[in-house]
Short mmCIF file of C-alpha atoms and ligand atoms in Angstrom, two decimals:
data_model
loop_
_atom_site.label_atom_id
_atom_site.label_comp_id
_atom_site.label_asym_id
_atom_site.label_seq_id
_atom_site.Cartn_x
_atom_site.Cartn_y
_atom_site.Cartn_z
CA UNK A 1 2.30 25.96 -11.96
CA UNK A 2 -0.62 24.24 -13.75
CA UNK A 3 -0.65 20.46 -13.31
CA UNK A 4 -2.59 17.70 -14.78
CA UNK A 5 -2.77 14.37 -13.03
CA UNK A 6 -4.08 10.83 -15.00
CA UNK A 7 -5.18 9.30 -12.43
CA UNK A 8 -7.46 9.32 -9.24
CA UNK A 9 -6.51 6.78 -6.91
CA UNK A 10 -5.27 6.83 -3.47
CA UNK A 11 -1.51 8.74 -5.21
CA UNK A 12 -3.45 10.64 -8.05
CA UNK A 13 -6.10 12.39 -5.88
CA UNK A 14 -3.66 12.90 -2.35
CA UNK A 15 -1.15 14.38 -4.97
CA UNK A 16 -3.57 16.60 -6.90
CA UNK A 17 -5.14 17.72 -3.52
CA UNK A 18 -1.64 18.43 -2.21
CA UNK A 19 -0.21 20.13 -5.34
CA UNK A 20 -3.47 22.44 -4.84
CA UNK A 21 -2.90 23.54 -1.19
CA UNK A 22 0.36 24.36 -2.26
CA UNK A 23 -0.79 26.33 -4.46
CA UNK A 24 -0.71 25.19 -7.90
CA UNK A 25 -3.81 24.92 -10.15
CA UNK A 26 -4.76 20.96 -10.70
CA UNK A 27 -6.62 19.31 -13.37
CA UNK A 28 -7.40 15.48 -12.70
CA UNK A 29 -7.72 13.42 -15.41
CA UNK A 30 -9.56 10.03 -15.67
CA UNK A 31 -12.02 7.63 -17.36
CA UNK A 32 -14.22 7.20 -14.44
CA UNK A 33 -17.29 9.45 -15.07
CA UNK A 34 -18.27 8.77 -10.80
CA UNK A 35 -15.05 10.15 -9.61
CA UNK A 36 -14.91 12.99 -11.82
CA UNK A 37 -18.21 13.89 -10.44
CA UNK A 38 -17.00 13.12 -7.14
CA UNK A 39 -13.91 15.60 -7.17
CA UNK A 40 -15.78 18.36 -8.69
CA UNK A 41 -18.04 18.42 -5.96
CA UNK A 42 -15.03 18.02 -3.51
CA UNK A 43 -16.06 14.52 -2.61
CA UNK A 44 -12.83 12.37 -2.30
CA UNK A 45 -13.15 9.25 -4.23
CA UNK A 46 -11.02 7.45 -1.65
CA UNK A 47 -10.99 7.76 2.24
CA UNK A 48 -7.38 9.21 3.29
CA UNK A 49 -7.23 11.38 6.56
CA UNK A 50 -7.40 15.27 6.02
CA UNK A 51 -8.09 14.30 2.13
CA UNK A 52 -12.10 15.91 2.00
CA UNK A 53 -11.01 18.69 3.91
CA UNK A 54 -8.35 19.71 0.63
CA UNK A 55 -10.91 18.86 -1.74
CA UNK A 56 -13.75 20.68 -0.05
CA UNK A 57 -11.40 24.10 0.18
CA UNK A 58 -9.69 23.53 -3.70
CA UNK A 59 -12.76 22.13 -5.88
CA UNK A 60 -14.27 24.50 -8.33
CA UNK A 61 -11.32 26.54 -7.22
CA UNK A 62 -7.91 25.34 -7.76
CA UNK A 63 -8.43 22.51 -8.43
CA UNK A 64 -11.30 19.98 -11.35
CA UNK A 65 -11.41 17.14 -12.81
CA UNK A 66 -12.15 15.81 -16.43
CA UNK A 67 -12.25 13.25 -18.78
CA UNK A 68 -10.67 15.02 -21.50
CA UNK A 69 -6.85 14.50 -21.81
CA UNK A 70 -6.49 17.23 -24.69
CA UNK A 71 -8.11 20.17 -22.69
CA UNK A 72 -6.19 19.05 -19.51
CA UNK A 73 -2.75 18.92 -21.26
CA UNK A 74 -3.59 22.10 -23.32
CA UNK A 75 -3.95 24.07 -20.21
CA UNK A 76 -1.26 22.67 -17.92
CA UNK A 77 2.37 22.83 -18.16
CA UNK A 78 3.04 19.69 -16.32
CA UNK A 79 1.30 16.02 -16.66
CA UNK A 80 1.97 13.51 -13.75
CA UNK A 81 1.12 9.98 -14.57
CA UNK A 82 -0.54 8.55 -11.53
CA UNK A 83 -2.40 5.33 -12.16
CA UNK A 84 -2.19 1.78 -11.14
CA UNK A 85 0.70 -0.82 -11.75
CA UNK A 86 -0.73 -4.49 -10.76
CA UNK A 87 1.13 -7.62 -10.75
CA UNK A 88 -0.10 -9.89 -13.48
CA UNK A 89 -1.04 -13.70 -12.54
CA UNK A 90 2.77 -14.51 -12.33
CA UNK A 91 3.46 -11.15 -10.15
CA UNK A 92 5.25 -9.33 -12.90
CA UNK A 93 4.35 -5.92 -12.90
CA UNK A 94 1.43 -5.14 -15.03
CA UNK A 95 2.35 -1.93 -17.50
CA UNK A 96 -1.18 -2.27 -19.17
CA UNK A 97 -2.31 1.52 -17.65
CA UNK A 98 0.70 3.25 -18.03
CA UNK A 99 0.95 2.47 -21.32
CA UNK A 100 -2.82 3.62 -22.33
CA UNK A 101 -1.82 6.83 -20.22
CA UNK A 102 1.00 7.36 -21.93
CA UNK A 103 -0.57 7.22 -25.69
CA UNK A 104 -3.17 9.21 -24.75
CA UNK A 105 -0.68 12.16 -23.42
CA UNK A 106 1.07 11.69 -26.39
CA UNK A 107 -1.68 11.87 -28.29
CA UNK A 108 -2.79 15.03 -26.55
CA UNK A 109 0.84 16.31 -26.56
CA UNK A 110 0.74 16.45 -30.56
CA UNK A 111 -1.67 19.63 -30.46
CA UNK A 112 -0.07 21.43 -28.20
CA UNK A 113 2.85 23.96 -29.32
CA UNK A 114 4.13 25.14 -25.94
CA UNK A 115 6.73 22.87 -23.94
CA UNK A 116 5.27 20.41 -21.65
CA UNK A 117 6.34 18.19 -18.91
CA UNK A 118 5.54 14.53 -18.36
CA UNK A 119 6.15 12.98 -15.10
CA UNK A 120 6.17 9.28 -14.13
CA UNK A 121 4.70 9.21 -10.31
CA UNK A 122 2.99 5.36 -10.45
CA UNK A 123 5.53 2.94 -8.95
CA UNK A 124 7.28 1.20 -12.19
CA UNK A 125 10.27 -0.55 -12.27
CA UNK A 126 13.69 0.30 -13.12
CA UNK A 127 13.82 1.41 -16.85
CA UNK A 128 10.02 2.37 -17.68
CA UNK A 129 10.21 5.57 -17.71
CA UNK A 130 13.24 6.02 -20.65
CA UNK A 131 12.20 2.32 -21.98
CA UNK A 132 8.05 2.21 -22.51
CA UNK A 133 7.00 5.81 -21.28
CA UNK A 134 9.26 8.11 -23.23
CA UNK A 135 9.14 5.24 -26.62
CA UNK A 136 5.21 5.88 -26.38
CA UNK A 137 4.94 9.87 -26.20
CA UNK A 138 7.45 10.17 -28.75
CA UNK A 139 5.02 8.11 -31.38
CA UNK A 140 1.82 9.27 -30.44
CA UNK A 141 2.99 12.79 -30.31
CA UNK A 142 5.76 13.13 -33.22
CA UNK A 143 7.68 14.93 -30.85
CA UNK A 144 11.28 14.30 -29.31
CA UNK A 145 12.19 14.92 -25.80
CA UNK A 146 13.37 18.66 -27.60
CA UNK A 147 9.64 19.81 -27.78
CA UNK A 148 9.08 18.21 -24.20
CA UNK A 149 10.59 17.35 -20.74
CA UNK A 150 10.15 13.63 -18.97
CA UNK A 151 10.91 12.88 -15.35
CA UNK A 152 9.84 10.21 -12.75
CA UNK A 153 8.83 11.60 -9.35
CA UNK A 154 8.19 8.46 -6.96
CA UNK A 155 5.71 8.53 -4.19
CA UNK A 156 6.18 7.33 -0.49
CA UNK A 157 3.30 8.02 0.68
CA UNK A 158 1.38 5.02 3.42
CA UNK A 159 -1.95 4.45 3.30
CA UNK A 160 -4.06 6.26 5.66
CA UNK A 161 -1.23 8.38 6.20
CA UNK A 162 -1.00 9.92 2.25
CA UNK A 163 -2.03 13.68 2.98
CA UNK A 164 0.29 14.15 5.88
CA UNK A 165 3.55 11.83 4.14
CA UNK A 166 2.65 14.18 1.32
CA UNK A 167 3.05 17.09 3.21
CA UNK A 168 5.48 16.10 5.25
CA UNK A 169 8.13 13.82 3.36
CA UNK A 170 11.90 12.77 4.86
CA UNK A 171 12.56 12.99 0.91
CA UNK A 172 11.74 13.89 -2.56
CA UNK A 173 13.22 12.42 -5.25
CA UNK A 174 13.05 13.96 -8.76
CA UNK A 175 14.71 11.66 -11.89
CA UNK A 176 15.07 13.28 -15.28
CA UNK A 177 16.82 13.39 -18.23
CA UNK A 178 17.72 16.82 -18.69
CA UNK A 179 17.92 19.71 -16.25
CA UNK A 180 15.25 21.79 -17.28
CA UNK A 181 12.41 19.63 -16.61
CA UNK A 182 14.49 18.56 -13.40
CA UNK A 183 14.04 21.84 -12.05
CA UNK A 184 10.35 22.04 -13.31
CA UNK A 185 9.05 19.43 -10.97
CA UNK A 186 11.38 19.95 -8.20
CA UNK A 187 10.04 24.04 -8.41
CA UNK A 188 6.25 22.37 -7.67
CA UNK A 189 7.87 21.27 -4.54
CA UNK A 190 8.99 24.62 -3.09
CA UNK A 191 6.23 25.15 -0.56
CA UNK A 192 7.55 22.08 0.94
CA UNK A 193 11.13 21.96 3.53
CA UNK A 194 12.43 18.99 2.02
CA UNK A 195 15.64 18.09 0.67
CA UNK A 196 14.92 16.53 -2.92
CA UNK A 197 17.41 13.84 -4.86
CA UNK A 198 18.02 14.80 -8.51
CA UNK A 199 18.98 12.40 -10.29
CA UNK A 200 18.36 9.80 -13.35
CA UNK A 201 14.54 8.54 -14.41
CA UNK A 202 16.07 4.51 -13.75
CA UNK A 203 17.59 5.48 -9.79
CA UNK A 204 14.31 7.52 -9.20
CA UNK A 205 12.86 4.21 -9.85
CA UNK A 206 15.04 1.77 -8.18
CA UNK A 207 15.14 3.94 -4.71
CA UNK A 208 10.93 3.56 -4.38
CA UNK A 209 11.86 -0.22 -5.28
CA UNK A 210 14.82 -0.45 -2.70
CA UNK A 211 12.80 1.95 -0.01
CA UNK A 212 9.88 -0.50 -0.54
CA UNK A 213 11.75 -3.73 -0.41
CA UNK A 214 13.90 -3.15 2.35
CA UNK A 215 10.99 -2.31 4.95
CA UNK A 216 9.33 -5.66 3.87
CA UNK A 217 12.86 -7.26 4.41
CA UNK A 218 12.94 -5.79 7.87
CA UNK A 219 9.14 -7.58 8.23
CA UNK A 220 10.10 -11.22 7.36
CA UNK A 221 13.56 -10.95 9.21
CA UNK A 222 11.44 -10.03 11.99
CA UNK A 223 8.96 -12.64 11.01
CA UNK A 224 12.51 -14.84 10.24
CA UNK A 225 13.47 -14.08 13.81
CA UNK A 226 10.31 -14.44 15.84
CA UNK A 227 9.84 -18.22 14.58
CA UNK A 228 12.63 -19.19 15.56
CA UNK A 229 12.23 -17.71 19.01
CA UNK A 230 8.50 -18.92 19.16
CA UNK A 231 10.30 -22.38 19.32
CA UNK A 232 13.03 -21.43 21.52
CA UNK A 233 9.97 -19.58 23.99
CA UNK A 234 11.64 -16.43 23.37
CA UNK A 235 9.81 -13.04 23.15
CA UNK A 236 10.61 -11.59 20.07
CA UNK A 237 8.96 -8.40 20.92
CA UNK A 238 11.25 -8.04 23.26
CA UNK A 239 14.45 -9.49 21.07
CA UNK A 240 13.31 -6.94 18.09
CA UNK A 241 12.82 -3.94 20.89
CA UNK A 242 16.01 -4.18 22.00
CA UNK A 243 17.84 -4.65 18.44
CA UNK A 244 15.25 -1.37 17.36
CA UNK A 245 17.37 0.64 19.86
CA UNK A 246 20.66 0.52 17.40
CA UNK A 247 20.89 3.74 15.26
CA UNK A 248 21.62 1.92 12.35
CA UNK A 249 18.41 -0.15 12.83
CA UNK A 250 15.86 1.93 14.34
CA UNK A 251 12.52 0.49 16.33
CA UNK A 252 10.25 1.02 12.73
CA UNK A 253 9.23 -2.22 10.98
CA UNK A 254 10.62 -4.90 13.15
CA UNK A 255 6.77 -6.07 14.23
CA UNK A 256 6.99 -9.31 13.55
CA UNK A 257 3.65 -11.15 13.22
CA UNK A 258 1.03 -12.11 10.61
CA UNK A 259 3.10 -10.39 7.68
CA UNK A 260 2.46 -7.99 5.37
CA UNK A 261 -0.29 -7.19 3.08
CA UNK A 262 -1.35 -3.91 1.30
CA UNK A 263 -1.13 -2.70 -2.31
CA UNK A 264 2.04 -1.90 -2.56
CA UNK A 265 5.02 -4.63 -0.62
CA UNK A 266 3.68 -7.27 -2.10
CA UNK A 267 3.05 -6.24 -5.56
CA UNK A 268 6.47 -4.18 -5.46
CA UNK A 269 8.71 -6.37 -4.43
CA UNK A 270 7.52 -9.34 -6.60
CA UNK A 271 7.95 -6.88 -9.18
CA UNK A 272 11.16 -6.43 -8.18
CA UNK A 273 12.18 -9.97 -8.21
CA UNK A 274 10.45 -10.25 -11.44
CA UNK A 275 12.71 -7.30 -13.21
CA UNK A 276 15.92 -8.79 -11.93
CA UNK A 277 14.83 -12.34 -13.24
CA UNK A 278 14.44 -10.29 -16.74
CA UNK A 279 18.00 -9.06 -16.62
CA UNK A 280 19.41 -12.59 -15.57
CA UNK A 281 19.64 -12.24 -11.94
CA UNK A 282 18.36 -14.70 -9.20
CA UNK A 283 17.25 -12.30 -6.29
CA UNK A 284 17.69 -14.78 -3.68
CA UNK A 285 16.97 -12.42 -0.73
CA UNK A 286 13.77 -11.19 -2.25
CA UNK A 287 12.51 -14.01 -2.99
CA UNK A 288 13.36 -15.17 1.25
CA UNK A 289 11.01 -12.16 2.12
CA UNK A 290 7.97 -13.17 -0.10
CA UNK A 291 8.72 -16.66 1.21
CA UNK A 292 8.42 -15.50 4.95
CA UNK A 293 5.58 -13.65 3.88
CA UNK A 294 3.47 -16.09 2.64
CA UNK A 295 4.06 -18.80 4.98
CA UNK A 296 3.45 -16.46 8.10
CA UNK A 297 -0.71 -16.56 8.33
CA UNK A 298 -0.46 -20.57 7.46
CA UNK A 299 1.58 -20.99 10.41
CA UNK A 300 -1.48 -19.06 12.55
CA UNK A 301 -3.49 -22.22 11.48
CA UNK A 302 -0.49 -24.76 12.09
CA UNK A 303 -0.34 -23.01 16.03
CA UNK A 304 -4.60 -23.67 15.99
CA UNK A 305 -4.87 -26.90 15.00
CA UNK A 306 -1.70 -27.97 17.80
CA UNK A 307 -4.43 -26.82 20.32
CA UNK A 308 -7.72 -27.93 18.59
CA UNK A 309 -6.93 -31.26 16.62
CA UNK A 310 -8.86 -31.40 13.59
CA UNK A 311 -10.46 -28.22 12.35
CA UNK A 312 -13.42 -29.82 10.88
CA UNK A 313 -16.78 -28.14 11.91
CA UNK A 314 -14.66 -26.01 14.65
CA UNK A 315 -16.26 -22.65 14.72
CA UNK A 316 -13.15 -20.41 14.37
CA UNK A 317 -13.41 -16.35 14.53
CA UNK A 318 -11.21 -14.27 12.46
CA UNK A 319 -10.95 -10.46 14.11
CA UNK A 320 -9.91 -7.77 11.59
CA UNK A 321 -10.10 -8.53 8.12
CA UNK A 322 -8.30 -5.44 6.26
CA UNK A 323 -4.51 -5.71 5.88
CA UNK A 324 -4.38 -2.70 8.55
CA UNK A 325 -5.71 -0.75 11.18
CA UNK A 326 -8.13 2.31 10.01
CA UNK A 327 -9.05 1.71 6.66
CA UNK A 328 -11.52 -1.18 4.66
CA UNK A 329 -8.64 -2.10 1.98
CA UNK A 330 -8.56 -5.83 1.95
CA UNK A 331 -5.81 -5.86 -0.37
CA UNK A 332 -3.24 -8.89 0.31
CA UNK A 333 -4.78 -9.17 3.56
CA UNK A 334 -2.73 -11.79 5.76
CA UNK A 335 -6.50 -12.81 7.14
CA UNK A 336 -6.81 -14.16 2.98
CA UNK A 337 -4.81 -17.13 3.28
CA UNK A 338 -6.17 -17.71 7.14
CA UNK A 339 -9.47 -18.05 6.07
CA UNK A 340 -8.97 -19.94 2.60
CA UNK A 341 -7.19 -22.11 4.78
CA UNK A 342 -9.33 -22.75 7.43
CA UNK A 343 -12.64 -22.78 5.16
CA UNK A 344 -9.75 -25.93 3.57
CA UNK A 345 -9.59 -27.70 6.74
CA UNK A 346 -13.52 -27.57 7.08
CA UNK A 347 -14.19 -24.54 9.66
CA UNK A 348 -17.00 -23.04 9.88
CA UNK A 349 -15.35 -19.26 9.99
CA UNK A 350 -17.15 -16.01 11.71
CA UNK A 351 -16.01 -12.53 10.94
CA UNK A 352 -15.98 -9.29 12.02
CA UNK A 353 -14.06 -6.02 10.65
CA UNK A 354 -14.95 -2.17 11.98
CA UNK A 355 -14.52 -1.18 7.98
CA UNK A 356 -13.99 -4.13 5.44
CA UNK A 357 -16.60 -6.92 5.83
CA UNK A 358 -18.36 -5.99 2.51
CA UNK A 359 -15.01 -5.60 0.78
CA UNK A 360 -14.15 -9.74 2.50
CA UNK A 361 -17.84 -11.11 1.82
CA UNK A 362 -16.85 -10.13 -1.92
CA UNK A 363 -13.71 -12.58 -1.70
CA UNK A 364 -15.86 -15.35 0.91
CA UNK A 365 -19.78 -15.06 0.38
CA UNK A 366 -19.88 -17.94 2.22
CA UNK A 367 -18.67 -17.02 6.23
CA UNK A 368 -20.78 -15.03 8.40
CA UNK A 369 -19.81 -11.24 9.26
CA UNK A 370 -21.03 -9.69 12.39
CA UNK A 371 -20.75 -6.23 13.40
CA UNK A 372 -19.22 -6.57 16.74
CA UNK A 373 -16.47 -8.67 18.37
CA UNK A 374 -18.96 -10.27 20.68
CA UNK A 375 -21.22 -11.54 17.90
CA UNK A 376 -18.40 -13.18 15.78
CA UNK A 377 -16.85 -14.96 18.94
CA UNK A 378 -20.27 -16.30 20.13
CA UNK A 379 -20.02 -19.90 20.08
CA UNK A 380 -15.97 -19.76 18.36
CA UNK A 381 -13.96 -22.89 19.59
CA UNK A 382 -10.86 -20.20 18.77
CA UNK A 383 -10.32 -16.77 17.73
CA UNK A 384 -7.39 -15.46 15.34
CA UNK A 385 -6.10 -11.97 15.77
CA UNK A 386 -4.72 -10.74 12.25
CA UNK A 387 -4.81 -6.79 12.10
CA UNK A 388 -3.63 -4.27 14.62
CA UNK A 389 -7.20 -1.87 15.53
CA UNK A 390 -6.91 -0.05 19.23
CA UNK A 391 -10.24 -1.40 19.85
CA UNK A 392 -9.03 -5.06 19.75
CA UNK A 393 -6.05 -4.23 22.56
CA UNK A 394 -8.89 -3.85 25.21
CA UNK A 395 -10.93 -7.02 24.27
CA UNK A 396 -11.23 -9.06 27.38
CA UNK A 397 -15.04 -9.80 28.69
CA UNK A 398 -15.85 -10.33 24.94
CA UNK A 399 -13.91 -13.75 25.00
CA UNK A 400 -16.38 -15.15 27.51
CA UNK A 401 -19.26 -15.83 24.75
CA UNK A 402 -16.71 -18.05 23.76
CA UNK A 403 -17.49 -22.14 23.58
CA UNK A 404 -13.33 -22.65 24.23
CA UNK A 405 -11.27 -19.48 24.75
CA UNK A 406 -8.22 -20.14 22.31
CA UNK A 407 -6.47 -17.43 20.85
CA UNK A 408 -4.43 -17.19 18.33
CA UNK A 409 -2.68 -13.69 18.51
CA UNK A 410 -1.15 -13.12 14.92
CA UNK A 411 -0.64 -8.99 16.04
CA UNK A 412 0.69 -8.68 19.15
CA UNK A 413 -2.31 -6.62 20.43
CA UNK A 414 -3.28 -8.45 23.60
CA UNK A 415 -2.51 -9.11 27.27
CA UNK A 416 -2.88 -12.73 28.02
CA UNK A 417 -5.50 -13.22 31.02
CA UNK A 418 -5.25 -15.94 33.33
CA UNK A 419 -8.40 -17.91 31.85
CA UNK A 420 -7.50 -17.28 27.82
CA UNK A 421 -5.38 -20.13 26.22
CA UNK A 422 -3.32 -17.21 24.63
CA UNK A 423 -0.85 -18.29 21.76
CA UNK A 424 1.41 -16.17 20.21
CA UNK A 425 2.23 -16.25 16.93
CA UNK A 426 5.81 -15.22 17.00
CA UNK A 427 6.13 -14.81 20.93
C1 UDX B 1 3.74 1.05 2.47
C2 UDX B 1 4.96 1.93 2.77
O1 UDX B 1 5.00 2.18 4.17
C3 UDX B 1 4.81 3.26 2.02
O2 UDX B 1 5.96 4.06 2.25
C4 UDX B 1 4.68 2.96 0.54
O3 UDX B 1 4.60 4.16 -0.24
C5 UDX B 1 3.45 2.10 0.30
O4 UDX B 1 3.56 0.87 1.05
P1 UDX B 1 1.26 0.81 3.28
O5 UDX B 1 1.24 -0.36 2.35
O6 UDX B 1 0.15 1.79 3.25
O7 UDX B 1 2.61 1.68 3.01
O8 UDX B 1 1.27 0.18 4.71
P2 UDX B 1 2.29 0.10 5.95
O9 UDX B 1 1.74 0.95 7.03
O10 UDX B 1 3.66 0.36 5.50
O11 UDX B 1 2.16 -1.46 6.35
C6 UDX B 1 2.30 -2.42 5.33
C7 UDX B 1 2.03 -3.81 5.93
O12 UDX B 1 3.13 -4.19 6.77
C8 UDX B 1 0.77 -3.94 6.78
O13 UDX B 1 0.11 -5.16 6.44
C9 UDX B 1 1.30 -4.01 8.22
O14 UDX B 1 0.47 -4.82 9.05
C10 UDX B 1 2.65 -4.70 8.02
N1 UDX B 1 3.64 -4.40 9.05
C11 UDX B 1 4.05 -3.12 9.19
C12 UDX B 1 4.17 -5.44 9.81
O15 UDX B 1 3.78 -6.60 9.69
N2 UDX B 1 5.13 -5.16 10.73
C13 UDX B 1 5.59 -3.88 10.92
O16 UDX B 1 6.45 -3.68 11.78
C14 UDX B 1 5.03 -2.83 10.14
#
């Protein structure tokens, strides 16, 4: 098939890269003149594992990218919308891009005879796609959903991990409101041995919601669980290990520590919470697993300043800055609300991240960033742990630069040794 994709962030550009190994042809569409450039010369615009290798063997070949949404629509029979959906200032979800996206295919749509697709990939909540999407294509284009098909295909794809949870998914689920288009984006899925849910554009939506929301539930009980044993002096790695081995739990997301960050829990399940409060309902568990999450890096300075006192002019180091291992994304990085609130409590805060401390020093100009572990610890009255990296498991002789060797472990990543005060955040 011939696919356009609006859109070339970390889902657009894994998707279009994807869609071209399989062997479809793959027009990217966005505004952004640099990544354009960047994908025709099969540059990715975004690291993702295995991601320059596609683009490298499809650019030029299978697989360009444009700025023009007429041309791109014109010579594709399928349009997936794949760009952002941020959570305003009260952590509604933001619809501002999807919209634009969606006049301009409708726009597009209205020269273009032949039948055409449009598929909702961007996470959007329950209701979007038959609600604001469809409304929007229908007016800009003068068409009815007779001259073209809609569907909503959501991703589940991890950061880091996009190309192969692409590649490999445990499902694909395809919402639409008539058969034929249905079985139009479902058939771009054939290379791939998958089982794939058909069913309506609102469940499509509500399963990436529920999928989402339930493995950041399974984080704060966690989180829930391992402060209450931290009080008790109860593992709760090994309370959570044990409860991991149930089949109807499984070991996956039960790490309880620091909490989680990232572009997506947060902003999906506050958007969530936010949808049900529209429709009149009080999601009181949801709103229990943003409350967990927030309060879990504050409690990393509670634990630090039982064992220092008063913060003030303490030098404290903060290891790993991004919101996980392997990549430089800062976004809703638990290590945020550490260092806001130790810079609060008058610290003087050292840094040091393998890939993000350019992306922190744009959020905190004012702590110093070193380039090693050693160099950020030199001097620290304390160190906090807040990101799992392999290279942090082995730290050990690098604590001995220290001025007091207190450490505030918010990952579960090391071995206490005999002369380390080690603390525990939830064990
Ligand atoms: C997540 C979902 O996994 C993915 O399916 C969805 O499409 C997008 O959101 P991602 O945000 O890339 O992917 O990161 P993930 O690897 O899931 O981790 C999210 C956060 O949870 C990280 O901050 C991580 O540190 C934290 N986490 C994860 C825990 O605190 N405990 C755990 O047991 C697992």
């Amino acid at each position: 098939m011939r696919i356009s994709v609006i859109g070339t962030g970390y889902v657009g550009t894994v998707s279009a890269a994807c869609f071209a190994e399989l062997g479809h042809e793959v027009v990217c569409v966005d505004i952004d003149r640099a990544k354009i450039n960047q994908i025709n010369s099969g540059v990715p615009p975004i690291y993702e594992e295995g991601l320059s290798e596609l683009l490298r063997k499809h650019a030029g070949k299978r697989l360009s990218a444009t700025s023009d949404y007429d041309n791109a629509v014109k010579r594709t029979d399928i349009s997936f919308i794949c760009v952002g959906t941020p959570s305003d200032s009260s952590g509604n979800i933001d619809l501002s891009i999807v919209k634009a996206a969606s006049a301009s295919l409708g726009e597009a749509l209205k020269k273009k005879k032949d039948y055409h697709v449009i598929v909702v990939k961007s996470t959007v909540v329950p209701e979007t796609t038959e609600k604001v999407v469809l409304p929007i294509i229908e007016r800009h284009s003068g068409k009815t959903t007779k001259d073209f098909g809609i569907a909503m295909n959501p991703e589940f794809l991890r950061e880091g991990k996009a190309v192969h949870d692409f590649m490999h998914p445990d499902k694909i689920v395809v919402g639409s409101l008539d058969t034929k288009s249905g079985d139009i984006v479902a058939s771009l899925y054939s290379g791939i041995e998958c089982e794939i849910t058909r069913t309506n554009p609102r469940t499509a939506e509500m399963i990436k919601y529920a999928n989402n929301s339930f493995l950041a539930t399974k984080i704060s009980f966690s989180n829930e669980i391992g402060n209450i044993c931290k009080e008790l002096g109860i593992n709760t790695y090994q309370v959570m290990s044990a409860v991991g081995r149930d089949f109807r739990i499984g070991p996956h997301f039960l790490n309880a520590g620091a909490g989680f960050g990232g572009s997506c829990f947060p902003k999906d399940v506050k958007a969530l919470i936010g949808k049900a409060k529209e429709i009149g309902y009080e999601p009181l568990l949801l709103n229990s697993v943003i409350a967990v999450n927030e309060g879990q890096p504050l409690r990393m300075v509670k634990l630090l300043k039982n064992k220092l006192g008063n913060l003030k002019g303490k030098k404290v180091a903060v290891l790993v800055l991004a919101f996980k291992n392997d990549t430089d994304d800062i976004r809703e990085s638990r290590s945020i609300p550490v260092i806001k609130e130790l810079l609060d409590n008058g610290a003087k805060v050292s840094a040091y991240d393998p890939m993000a401390n350019e992306n922190m020093r744009k959020l905190f100009g004012g702590i110093e960033y070193y380039k090693s572990a050693t160099d950020a610890l030199r001097g620290a009255d304390a160190c906090l742990i807040m990101t799992e990296w392999d290279e942090f498991k082995s730290l050990d002789k690098e604590f001995e630069v220290m001025k007091q060797n207190i450490i505030i472990d918010g990952r579960h990543m090391l071995t206490p040794k005999k002369d380390i005060e080690y603390v525990g955040l939830c064990w």
